[in-house]
PDB file of C-alpha atoms in Angstrom:
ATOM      1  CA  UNK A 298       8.872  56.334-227.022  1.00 51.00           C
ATOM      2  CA  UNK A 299       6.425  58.522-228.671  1.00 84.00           C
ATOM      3  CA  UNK A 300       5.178  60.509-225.083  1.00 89.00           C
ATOM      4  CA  UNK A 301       6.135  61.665-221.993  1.00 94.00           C
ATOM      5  CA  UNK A 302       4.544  61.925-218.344  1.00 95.00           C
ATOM      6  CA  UNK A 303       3.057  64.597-217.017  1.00 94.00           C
ATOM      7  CA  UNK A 304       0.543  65.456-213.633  1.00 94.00           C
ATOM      8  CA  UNK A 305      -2.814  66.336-214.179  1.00 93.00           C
ATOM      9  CA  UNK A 306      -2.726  69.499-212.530  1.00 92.00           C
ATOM     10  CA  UNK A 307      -0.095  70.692-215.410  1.00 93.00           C
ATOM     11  CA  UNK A 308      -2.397  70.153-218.796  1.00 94.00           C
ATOM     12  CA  UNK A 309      -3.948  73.398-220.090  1.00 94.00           C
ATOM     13  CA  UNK A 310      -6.396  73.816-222.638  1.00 95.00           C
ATOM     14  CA  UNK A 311      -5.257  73.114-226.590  1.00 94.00           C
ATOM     15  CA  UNK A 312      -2.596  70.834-225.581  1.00 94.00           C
ATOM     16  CA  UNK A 313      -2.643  67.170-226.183  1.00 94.00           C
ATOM     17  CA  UNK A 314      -3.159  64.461-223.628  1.00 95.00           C
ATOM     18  CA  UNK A 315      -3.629  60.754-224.324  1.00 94.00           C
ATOM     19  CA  UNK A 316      -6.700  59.140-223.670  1.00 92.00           C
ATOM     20  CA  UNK A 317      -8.081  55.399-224.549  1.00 91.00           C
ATOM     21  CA  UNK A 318      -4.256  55.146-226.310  1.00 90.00           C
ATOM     22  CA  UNK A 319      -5.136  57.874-228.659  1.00 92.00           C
ATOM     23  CA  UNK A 320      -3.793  61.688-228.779  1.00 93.00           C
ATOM     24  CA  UNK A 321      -6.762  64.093-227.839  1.00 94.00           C
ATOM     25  CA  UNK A 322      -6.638  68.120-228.038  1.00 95.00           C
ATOM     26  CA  UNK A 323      -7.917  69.531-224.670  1.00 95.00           C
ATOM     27  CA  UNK A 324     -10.839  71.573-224.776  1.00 96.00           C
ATOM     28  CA  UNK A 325     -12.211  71.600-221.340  1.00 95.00           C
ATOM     29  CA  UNK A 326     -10.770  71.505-218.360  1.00 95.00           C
ATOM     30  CA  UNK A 327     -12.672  71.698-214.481  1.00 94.00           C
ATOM     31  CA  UNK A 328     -11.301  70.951-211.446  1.00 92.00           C
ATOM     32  CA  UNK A 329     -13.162  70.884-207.968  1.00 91.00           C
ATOM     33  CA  UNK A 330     -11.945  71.575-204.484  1.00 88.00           C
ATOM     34  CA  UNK A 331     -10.404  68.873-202.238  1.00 87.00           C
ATOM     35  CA  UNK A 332     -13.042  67.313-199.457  1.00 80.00           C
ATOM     36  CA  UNK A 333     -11.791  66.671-196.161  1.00 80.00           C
ATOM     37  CA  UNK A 334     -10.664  63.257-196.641  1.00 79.00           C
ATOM     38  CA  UNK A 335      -9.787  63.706-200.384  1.00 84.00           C
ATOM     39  CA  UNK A 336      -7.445  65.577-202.827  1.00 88.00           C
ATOM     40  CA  UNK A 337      -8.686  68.087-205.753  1.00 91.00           C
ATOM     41  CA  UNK A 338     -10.135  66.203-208.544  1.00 93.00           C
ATOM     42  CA  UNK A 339     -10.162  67.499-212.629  1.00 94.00           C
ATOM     43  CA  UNK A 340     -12.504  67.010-215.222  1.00 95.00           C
ATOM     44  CA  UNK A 341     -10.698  66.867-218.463  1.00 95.00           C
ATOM     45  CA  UNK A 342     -12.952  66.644-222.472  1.00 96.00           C
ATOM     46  CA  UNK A 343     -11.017  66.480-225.163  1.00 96.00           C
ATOM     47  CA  UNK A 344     -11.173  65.813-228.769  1.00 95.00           C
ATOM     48  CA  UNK A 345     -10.057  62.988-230.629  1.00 93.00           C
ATOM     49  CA  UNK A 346      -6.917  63.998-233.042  1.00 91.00           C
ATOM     50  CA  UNK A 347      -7.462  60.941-235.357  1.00 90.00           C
ATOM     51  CA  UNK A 348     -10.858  59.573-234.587  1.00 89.00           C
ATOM     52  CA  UNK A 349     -12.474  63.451-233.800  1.00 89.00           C
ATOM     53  CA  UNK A 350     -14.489  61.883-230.629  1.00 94.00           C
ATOM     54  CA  UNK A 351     -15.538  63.991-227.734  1.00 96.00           C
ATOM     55  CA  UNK A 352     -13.868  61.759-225.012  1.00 95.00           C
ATOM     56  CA  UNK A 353     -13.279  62.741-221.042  1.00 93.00           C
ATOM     57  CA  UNK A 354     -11.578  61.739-217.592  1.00 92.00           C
ATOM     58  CA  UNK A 355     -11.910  62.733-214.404  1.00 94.00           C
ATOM     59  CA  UNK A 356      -8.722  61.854-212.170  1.00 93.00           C
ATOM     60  CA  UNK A 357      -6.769  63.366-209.213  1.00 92.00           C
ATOM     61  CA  UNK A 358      -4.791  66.588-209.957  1.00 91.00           C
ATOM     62  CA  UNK A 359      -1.567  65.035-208.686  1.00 91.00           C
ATOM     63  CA  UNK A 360      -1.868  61.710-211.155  1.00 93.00           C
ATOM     64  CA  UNK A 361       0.404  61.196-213.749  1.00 95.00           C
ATOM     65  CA  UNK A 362      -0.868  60.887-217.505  1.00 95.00           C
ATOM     66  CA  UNK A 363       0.505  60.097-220.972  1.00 94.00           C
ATOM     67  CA  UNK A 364       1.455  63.998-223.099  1.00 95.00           C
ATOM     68  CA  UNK A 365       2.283  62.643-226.724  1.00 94.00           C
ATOM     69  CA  UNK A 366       4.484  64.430-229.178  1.00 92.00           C
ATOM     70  CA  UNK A 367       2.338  65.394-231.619  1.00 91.00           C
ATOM     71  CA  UNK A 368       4.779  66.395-234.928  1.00 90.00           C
ATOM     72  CA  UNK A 369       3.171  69.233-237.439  1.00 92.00           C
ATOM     73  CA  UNK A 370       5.476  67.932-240.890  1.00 93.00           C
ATOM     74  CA  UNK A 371       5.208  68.910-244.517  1.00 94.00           C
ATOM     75  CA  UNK A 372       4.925  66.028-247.051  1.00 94.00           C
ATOM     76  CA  UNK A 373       4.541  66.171-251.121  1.00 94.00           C
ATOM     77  CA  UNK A 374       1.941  64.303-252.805  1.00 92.00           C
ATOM     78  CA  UNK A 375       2.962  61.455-255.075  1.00 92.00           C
ATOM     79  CA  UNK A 376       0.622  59.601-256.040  1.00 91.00           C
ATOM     80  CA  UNK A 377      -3.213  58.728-255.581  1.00 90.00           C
ATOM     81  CA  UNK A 378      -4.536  55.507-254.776  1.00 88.00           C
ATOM     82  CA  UNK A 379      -8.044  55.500-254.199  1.00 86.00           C
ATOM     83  CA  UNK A 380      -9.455  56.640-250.928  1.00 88.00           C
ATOM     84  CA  UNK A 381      -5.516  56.824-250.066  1.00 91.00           C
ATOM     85  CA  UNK A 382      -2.757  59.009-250.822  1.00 92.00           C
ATOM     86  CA  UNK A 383       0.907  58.161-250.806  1.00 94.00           C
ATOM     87  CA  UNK A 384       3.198  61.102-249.835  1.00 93.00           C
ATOM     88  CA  UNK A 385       7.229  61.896-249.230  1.00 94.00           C
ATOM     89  CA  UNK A 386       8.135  63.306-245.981  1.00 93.00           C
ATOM     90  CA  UNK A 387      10.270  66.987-247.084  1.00 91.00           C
ATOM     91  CA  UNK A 388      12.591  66.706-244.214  1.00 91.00           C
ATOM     92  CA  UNK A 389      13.220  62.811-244.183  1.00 91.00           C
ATOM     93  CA  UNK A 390      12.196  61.449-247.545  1.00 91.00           C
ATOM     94  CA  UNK A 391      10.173  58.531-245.981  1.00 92.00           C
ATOM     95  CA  UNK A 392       7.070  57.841-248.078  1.00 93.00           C
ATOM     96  CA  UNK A 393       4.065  56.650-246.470  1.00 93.00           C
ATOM     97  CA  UNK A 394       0.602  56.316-247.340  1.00 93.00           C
ATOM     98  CA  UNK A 395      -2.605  58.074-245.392  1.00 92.00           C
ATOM     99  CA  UNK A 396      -6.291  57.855-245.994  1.00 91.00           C
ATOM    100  CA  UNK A 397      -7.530  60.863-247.986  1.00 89.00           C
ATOM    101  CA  UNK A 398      -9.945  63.100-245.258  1.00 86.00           C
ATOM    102  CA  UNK A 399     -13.053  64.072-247.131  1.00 85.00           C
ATOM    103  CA  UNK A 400     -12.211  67.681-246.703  1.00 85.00           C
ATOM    104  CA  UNK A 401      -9.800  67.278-248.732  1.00 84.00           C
ATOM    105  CA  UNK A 402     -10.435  64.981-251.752  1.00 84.00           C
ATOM    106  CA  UNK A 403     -10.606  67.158-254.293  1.00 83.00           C
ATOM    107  CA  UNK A 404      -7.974  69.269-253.315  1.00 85.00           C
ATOM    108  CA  UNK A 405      -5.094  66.842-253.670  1.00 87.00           C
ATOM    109  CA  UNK A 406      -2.818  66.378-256.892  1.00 86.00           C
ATOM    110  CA  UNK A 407       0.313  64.756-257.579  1.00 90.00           C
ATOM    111  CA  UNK A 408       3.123  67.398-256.752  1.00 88.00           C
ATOM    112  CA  UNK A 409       1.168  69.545-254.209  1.00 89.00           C
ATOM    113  CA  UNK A 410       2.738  70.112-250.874  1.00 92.00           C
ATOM    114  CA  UNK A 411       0.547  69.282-247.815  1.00 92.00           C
ATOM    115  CA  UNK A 412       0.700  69.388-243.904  1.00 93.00           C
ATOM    116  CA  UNK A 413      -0.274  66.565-241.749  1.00 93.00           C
ATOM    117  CA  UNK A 414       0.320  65.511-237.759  1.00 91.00           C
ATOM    118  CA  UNK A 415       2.079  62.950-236.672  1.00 91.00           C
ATOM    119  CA  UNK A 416       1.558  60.995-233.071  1.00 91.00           C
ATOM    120  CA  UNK A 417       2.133  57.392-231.598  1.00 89.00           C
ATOM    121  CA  UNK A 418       2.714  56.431-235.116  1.00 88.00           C
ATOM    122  CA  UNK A 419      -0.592  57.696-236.763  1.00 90.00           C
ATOM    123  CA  UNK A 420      -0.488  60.114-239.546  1.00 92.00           C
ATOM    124  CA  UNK A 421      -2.876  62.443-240.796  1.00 91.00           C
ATOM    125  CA  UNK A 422      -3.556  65.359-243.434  1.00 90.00           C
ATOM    126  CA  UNK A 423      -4.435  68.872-241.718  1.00 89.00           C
ATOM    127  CA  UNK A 424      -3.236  71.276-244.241  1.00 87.00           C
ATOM    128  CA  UNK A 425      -3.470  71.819-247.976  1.00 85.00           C
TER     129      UNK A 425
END
């Protein structure tokens, strides 16, 4: 199990929630007043950590919602294979391959150390 639970009311801004089964970085959040037959409501816009889509919910403050644990891991670079790039985990030796992220393609080399994120199983390069 790659998250935990958490209420609505406890997300703050820059943390991760998940929405549409994929980790987002909070940038926004609103909440309004409760009505007289209703509870407080929140707004909540994030940003897509893999896909980099604006997305947003609004649900009650005292729902429950999926927090995943994001990983920030240093890999080495082993090879280059097109628009991928295999790499070796420095703590675990796994090796794994990502897509290359176009700020970064002519950056890479065999032998460089890099940092990515890792969350529900995705992978992805945020650091040369």
């Amino acid at each position: 199990m790659s998250w935990t639970m958490a209420e609505v009311r406890e997300l703050k801004v820059n943390r991760y929630v998940v929405i549409d089964d994929e980790p987002c970085k909070i940038k926004d959040i609103s909440t309004s007043k409760p009505g007289k037959h209703g509870e407080a409501k929140a707004r909540i816009v994030a940003l897509g950590v893999f896909s980099g889509q604006k997305k947003s919910f609004v649900s009650p403050v005292t729902h429950k919602v999926q927090i995943p644990m994001v990983d920030k891991r240093k890999a080495q670079v082993l090879a280059l294979i097109g628009d991928e790039v295999q790499l070796m985990d420095m703590d675990t030796y796994e090796t794994f391959t990502v897509p290359i992220p176009e700020e970064f393609k002519d950056k890479l080399e065999p032998g460089n150390e890099i940092q990515y994120l890792e969350a529900l199983d995705k992978k992805k390069i945020t650091q040369v």
